[in-house]
Amino acid sequence: MEAIARDLKLSLDPVAFAKELGFNPDSWQAKVLMWFGNRILLNCSRQTGKSTTAAILALHKAIYKPDSLILLVSPSLRQSSELFRKVTDLLNRLTVRPRKVEDNRLSCTFENKSRIVSLPSSEATIRGFSGANLIIEDESSRVPDELYRAIRPMLAVSGGELILMSTPFGKRGHFFEEWDKGENWEKVKITAYECPRISEEFLEEERASLGDWWYRQEYECEFVEPVDSVFGYELVMGMLSRDVKPLFEEE
Ligand SMILES: Nc1ncnc2c1ncn2[C@@H]1O[C@H](COP(=O)(O)OP(=O)(O)OP(=O)(O)O)[C@@H](O)[C@H]1O
Ligand SMILES: [Mg+2]
């Protein structure tokens, strides 16, 4: 009876589930774990715990929502499989584990028919999947836009959830565009200063070693212009504005 009550609590409370896995979630992580919407953007500094949070969510859904399809996407198959490994490492922390009926380096299926699959980064090879309940795109700012466009329709019928998470990589690509102008997204920004596990001394050393441009991007979550960009994003967008009168009117 006690075991059933505990399991029920874990199924309803992903934060309690995270604690069961040995994590005491930071407040933003708890918010993401408890969030009920369908679209979330995590613009978070390096090492703040994006992948861990997403891996906990993936595992929670796989265990407590039978027949779920969970897809892990990233700029390369190696990176997707890294995230998948995070999920399986977490699974191994559970004292009572759900049984797997299929298990390999890139995917697994549980007895309740839920599947977690790491996808390659080629748009052509992922088209077979549909009806995803959760898609997690890791290192989103470096995922090709064609791949992003190919995964979105997989949510059409299922009404599933989509999580994009990354540090910025310039003012370009779908991660920036969704962050800048996307509607219907819950947007979460967490700089390195907000992470209790990253020390001030480490950040000072990083700023000195990486230089300002990389540092602002990696630790302060800023979408900075590529260093070699001749015209800035605002300047180009300003040139497209209808409010700006042309210098020379057409005859
Ligand atoms: N709430 C937490 N409590 C303790 N450790 C945590 C917590 N969240 C994450 N960590 C640890 O912090 C480290 C970084 O986590 P993770 O890899 O998830 O970060 P990330 O934001 O995805 O990093 P990167 O930008 O390098 O991909 C890992 O060792 C992870 O176990
Ligand atoms: Mg990560």
Short mmCIF file of C-alpha atoms and ligand atoms in Angstrom, two decimals:
data_model
loop_
_atom_site.label_atom_id
_atom_site.label_comp_id
_atom_site.label_asym_id
_atom_site.label_seq_id
_atom_site.Cartn_x
_atom_site.Cartn_y
_atom_site.Cartn_z
CA MET A 1 0.00 0.00 0.00
CA GLU A 2 2.81 2.35 0.98
CA ALA A 3 4.63 1.58 -2.28
CA ILE A 4 1.52 2.41 -4.33
CA ALA A 5 1.07 5.73 -2.51
CA ARG A 6 4.74 6.59 -3.13
CA ASP A 7 4.47 5.72 -6.80
CA LEU A 8 1.32 7.81 -7.14
CA LYS A 9 3.10 10.78 -5.56
CA LEU A 10 6.07 10.41 -7.93
CA SER A 11 3.77 10.16 -10.94
CA LEU A 12 2.03 13.42 -10.01
CA ASP A 13 5.08 15.31 -8.82
CA PRO A 14 8.15 15.45 -11.11
CA VAL A 15 10.03 17.46 -8.46
CA ALA A 16 9.61 14.59 -5.98
CA PHE A 17 10.73 12.27 -8.80
CA ALA A 18 13.88 14.43 -9.32
CA LYS A 19 14.61 14.17 -5.58
CA GLU A 20 14.17 10.40 -5.79
CA LEU A 21 16.92 10.51 -8.45
CA GLY A 22 19.20 12.41 -6.06
CA PHE A 23 18.67 15.97 -7.39
CA ASN A 24 17.40 18.88 -5.41
CA PRO A 25 16.15 21.00 -8.34
CA ASP A 26 17.05 24.71 -8.47
CA SER A 27 13.92 26.88 -8.48
CA TRP A 28 13.93 27.31 -12.29
CA GLN A 29 14.39 23.56 -12.74
CA ALA A 30 11.41 22.91 -10.43
CA LYS A 31 9.35 25.38 -12.44
CA VAL A 32 10.23 23.61 -15.71
CA LEU A 33 9.53 20.19 -14.20
CA MET A 34 6.10 21.28 -12.97
CA TRP A 35 5.13 23.28 -16.03
CA PHE A 36 1.98 22.26 -17.89
CA GLY A 37 2.31 24.07 -21.24
CA ASN A 38 3.34 22.68 -24.60
CA ARG A 39 6.27 24.86 -25.66
CA ILE A 40 9.25 25.90 -23.60
CA LEU A 41 12.50 27.66 -24.46
CA LEU A 42 15.44 27.36 -22.10
CA ASN A 43 18.11 29.96 -22.78
CA CYS A 44 20.48 28.96 -20.01
CA SER A 45 24.18 29.33 -19.33
CA ARG A 46 26.59 26.44 -19.75
CA GLN A 47 26.42 23.87 -16.98
CA THR A 48 23.30 25.22 -15.28
CA GLY A 49 21.53 21.86 -15.63
CA LYS A 50 19.50 22.07 -18.87
CA SER A 51 20.22 18.54 -20.05
CA THR A 52 19.70 17.08 -16.59
CA THR A 53 16.30 18.78 -16.28
CA ALA A 54 15.24 17.58 -19.74
CA ALA A 55 16.47 14.05 -19.00
CA ILE A 56 14.41 13.95 -15.78
CA LEU A 57 11.34 15.14 -17.70
CA ALA A 58 11.89 12.54 -20.41
CA LEU A 59 12.23 9.73 -17.91
CA HIS A 60 9.23 10.88 -15.88
CA LYS A 61 7.04 10.95 -18.95
CA ALA A 62 8.30 7.58 -20.20
CA ILE A 63 7.58 5.89 -16.89
CA TYR A 64 4.29 7.52 -15.94
CA LYS A 65 2.64 8.05 -19.32
CA PRO A 66 2.40 4.64 -21.02
CA ASP A 67 2.88 4.47 -24.77
CA SER A 68 4.76 7.79 -24.93
CA LEU A 69 7.16 8.54 -27.74
CA ILE A 70 9.99 10.80 -26.60
CA LEU A 71 12.47 12.06 -29.17
CA LEU A 72 15.89 13.54 -28.42
CA VAL A 73 17.30 15.84 -31.10
CA SER A 74 20.61 17.70 -31.22
CA PRO A 75 23.21 18.91 -33.74
CA SER A 76 24.70 15.41 -34.02
CA LEU A 77 23.79 11.83 -33.22
CA ARG A 78 26.69 11.73 -30.77
CA GLN A 79 25.16 14.59 -28.78
CA SER A 80 21.65 13.08 -28.87
CA SER A 81 23.06 9.82 -27.60
CA GLU A 82 24.86 11.72 -24.80
CA LEU A 83 21.49 13.05 -23.67
CA PHE A 84 20.06 9.54 -23.97
CA ARG A 85 22.90 8.28 -21.77
CA LYS A 86 21.95 10.90 -19.18
CA VAL A 87 18.45 9.44 -19.19
CA THR A 88 19.68 5.87 -18.71
CA ASP A 89 22.13 6.97 -15.97
CA LEU A 90 19.19 8.53 -14.15
CA LEU A 91 17.14 5.39 -14.63
CA ASN A 92 19.89 3.40 -12.93
CA ARG A 93 19.55 5.61 -9.86
CA LEU A 94 16.02 4.36 -9.22
CA THR A 95 15.67 1.60 -6.66
CA VAL A 96 12.62 0.17 -8.45
CA ARG A 97 13.15 0.33 -12.21
CA PRO A 98 10.62 -0.23 -14.98
CA ARG A 99 11.53 -3.19 -17.17
CA LYS A 100 12.85 -2.52 -20.67
CA VAL A 101 11.83 -4.67 -23.61
CA GLU A 102 14.35 -3.09 -25.97
CA ASP A 103 17.56 -1.37 -25.03
CA ASN A 104 20.53 -0.13 -27.02
CA ARG A 105 22.93 2.79 -27.23
CA LEU A 106 20.43 5.03 -29.01
CA SER A 107 16.97 4.06 -27.81
CA CYS A 108 14.96 2.02 -25.36
CA THR A 109 11.40 0.78 -24.97
CA PHE A 110 9.78 0.11 -21.62
CA GLU A 111 7.28 -2.59 -20.79
CA ASN A 112 4.53 0.10 -20.74
CA LYS A 113 5.37 0.70 -24.44
CA SER A 114 6.96 4.11 -23.88
CA ARG A 115 9.96 4.74 -26.08
CA ILE A 116 12.88 7.14 -25.84
CA VAL A 117 14.81 7.59 -29.07
CA SER A 118 17.89 9.68 -29.88
CA LEU A 119 17.69 10.97 -33.42
CA PRO A 120 20.43 11.61 -35.97
CA SER A 121 20.80 15.17 -37.22
CA SER A 122 19.90 14.44 -40.80
CA GLU A 123 16.50 15.69 -41.79
CA ALA A 124 16.01 12.90 -44.35
CA THR A 125 16.41 10.03 -41.85
CA ILE A 126 14.03 11.28 -39.15
CA ARG A 127 10.91 11.66 -41.26
CA GLY A 128 9.51 8.24 -40.29
CA PHE A 129 8.55 9.32 -36.77
CA SER A 130 5.14 10.71 -35.90
CA GLY A 131 2.94 11.16 -32.86
CA ALA A 132 5.69 12.34 -30.52
CA ASN A 133 4.55 13.17 -26.97
CA LEU A 134 7.71 15.05 -26.11
CA ILE A 135 10.53 16.36 -28.29
CA ILE A 136 13.65 17.70 -26.64
CA GLU A 137 16.05 19.68 -28.82
CA ASP A 138 19.38 20.07 -27.03
CA GLU A 139 22.04 22.61 -28.12
CA SER A 140 19.20 24.10 -30.14
CA SER A 141 21.10 27.13 -31.45
CA ARG A 142 23.34 24.77 -33.42
CA VAL A 143 20.62 22.49 -34.78
CA PRO A 144 20.03 23.15 -38.50
CA ASP A 145 16.76 24.97 -39.24
CA GLU A 146 15.74 22.24 -41.75
CA LEU A 147 15.90 19.67 -38.97
CA TYR A 148 13.76 21.86 -36.70
CA ARG A 149 11.21 22.28 -39.47
CA ALA A 150 11.15 18.51 -39.99
CA ILE A 151 10.51 17.65 -36.32
CA ARG A 152 7.69 20.12 -35.58
CA PRO A 153 5.02 18.27 -37.62
CA MET A 154 5.63 15.17 -35.47
CA LEU A 155 3.64 17.00 -32.77
CA ALA A 156 0.68 17.82 -35.02
CA VAL A 157 -1.63 14.97 -34.08
CA SER A 158 -0.32 14.12 -30.62
CA GLY A 159 -0.44 17.70 -29.31
CA GLY A 160 2.88 16.82 -27.66
CA GLU A 161 5.39 19.04 -25.91
CA LEU A 162 8.43 20.72 -27.41
CA ILE A 163 11.45 21.88 -25.43
CA LEU A 164 14.26 23.86 -27.07
CA MET A 165 17.29 24.40 -24.88
CA SER A 166 20.61 26.02 -25.57
CA THR A 167 23.11 28.73 -24.99
CA PRO A 168 22.78 31.40 -27.72
CA PHE A 169 24.88 31.27 -30.88
CA GLY A 170 24.47 34.66 -32.53
CA LYS A 171 21.32 36.36 -33.79
CA ARG A 172 20.41 33.70 -36.27
CA GLY A 173 18.55 30.43 -36.64
CA HIS A 174 15.32 29.13 -35.17
CA PHE A 175 16.44 29.24 -31.52
CA PHE A 176 17.08 32.98 -31.77
CA GLU A 177 13.97 33.64 -33.84
CA GLU A 178 11.67 31.78 -31.45
CA TRP A 179 13.32 33.49 -28.49
CA ASP A 180 13.08 36.91 -30.08
CA LYS A 181 9.66 36.78 -31.71
CA GLY A 182 8.05 33.39 -31.04
CA GLU A 183 4.64 33.40 -29.42
CA ASN A 184 3.06 30.72 -27.21
CA TRP A 185 6.44 29.87 -25.66
CA GLU A 186 7.33 29.83 -21.99
CA LYS A 187 10.77 31.50 -22.08
CA VAL A 188 13.27 30.81 -19.31
CA LYS A 189 16.62 32.58 -19.11
CA ILE A 190 19.16 31.52 -16.47
CA THR A 191 22.62 33.10 -16.41
CA ALA A 192 25.61 31.50 -14.72
CA TYR A 193 25.25 33.96 -11.80
CA GLU A 194 21.95 32.29 -10.91
CA CYS A 195 23.45 28.82 -10.66
CA PRO A 196 24.58 27.94 -7.12
CA ARG A 197 27.12 25.42 -8.46
CA ILE A 198 29.16 27.92 -10.52
CA SER A 199 31.59 30.05 -8.54
CA GLU A 200 32.50 33.71 -9.13
CA GLU A 201 36.20 32.81 -9.33
CA PHE A 202 35.54 30.29 -12.09
CA LEU A 203 33.55 32.87 -14.06
CA GLU A 204 36.29 35.49 -13.72
CA GLU A 205 38.80 32.98 -15.05
CA GLU A 206 36.47 32.11 -17.95
CA ARG A 207 35.95 35.76 -18.92
CA ALA A 208 39.69 36.31 -18.99
CA SER A 209 40.35 33.18 -20.99
CA LEU A 210 37.40 33.17 -23.45
CA GLY A 211 37.16 36.88 -24.12
CA ASP A 212 34.05 39.00 -23.85
CA TRP A 213 32.20 37.73 -26.95
CA TRP A 214 32.22 34.05 -26.00
CA TYR A 215 31.72 34.76 -22.33
CA ARG A 216 28.54 36.80 -22.89
CA GLN A 217 27.15 34.03 -25.03
CA GLU A 218 28.16 31.04 -22.92
CA TYR A 219 27.51 32.40 -19.43
CA GLU A 220 25.30 35.50 -19.77
CA CYS A 221 22.85 34.03 -22.33
CA GLU A 222 23.25 36.96 -24.73
CA PHE A 223 22.59 36.72 -28.45
CA VAL A 224 25.66 38.59 -29.63
CA GLU A 225 26.49 39.30 -33.25
CA PRO A 226 28.96 36.96 -34.95
CA VAL A 227 32.39 38.63 -34.71
CA ASP A 228 32.78 38.70 -38.48
CA SER A 229 29.33 40.11 -39.22
CA VAL A 230 29.60 43.30 -41.27
CA PHE A 231 26.07 44.52 -40.62
CA GLY A 232 24.37 43.89 -37.25
CA TYR A 233 20.96 42.19 -36.93
CA GLU A 234 19.17 45.38 -35.77
CA LEU A 235 20.71 47.34 -38.63
CA VAL A 236 19.55 44.81 -41.24
CA MET A 237 16.05 44.56 -39.70
CA GLY A 238 15.92 48.38 -39.60
CA MET A 239 16.68 48.44 -43.32
CA LEU A 240 13.62 46.24 -43.88
CA SER A 241 11.33 48.50 -41.89
CA ARG A 242 8.33 49.97 -43.74
CA ASP A 243 8.56 53.05 -41.53
CA VAL A 244 11.89 54.08 -43.00
CA LYS A 245 11.52 56.26 -46.07
CA PRO A 246 13.69 55.26 -49.05
CA LEU A 247 16.52 57.70 -49.80
CA PHE A 248 15.51 57.91 -53.43
CA GLU A 249 11.87 57.62 -54.42
CA GLU A 250 11.21 55.62 -57.59
CA GLU A 251 10.39 57.83 -60.58
N1 LIG B 1 19.83 20.59 -9.25
C1 LIG B 1 21.04 20.07 -9.34
N2 LIG B 1 21.71 19.68 -8.23
C2 LIG B 1 22.97 19.17 -8.31
N3 LIG B 1 23.65 19.01 -9.47
C3 LIG B 1 23.02 19.38 -10.59
C4 LIG B 1 21.70 19.91 -10.62
N4 LIG B 1 21.37 20.19 -11.90
C5 LIG B 1 22.43 19.83 -12.66
N5 LIG B 1 23.42 19.34 -11.88
C6 LIG B 1 24.75 18.88 -12.32
O1 LIG B 1 25.38 19.96 -13.01
C7 LIG B 1 26.19 19.46 -14.08
C8 LIG B 1 25.77 20.12 -15.39
O2 LIG B 1 24.46 19.68 -15.72
P1 LIG B 1 23.98 19.56 -17.23
O3 LIG B 1 24.93 18.77 -18.02
O4 LIG B 1 22.56 19.13 -17.16
O5 LIG B 1 24.07 21.09 -17.64
P2 LIG B 1 23.89 21.76 -19.08
O6 LIG B 1 23.26 23.09 -18.82
O7 LIG B 1 23.18 20.84 -20.00
O8 LIG B 1 25.41 21.95 -19.51
P3 LIG B 1 26.03 22.20 -20.98
O9 LIG B 1 25.70 23.62 -21.32
O10 LIG B 1 27.49 22.00 -20.79
O11 LIG B 1 25.37 21.22 -21.91
C9 LIG B 1 26.02 17.95 -14.09
O12 LIG B 1 27.08 17.37 -13.38
C10 LIG B 1 24.70 17.73 -13.33
O13 LIG B 1 24.66 16.48 -12.69
MG MG B 2 23.71 20.05 -21.89
#
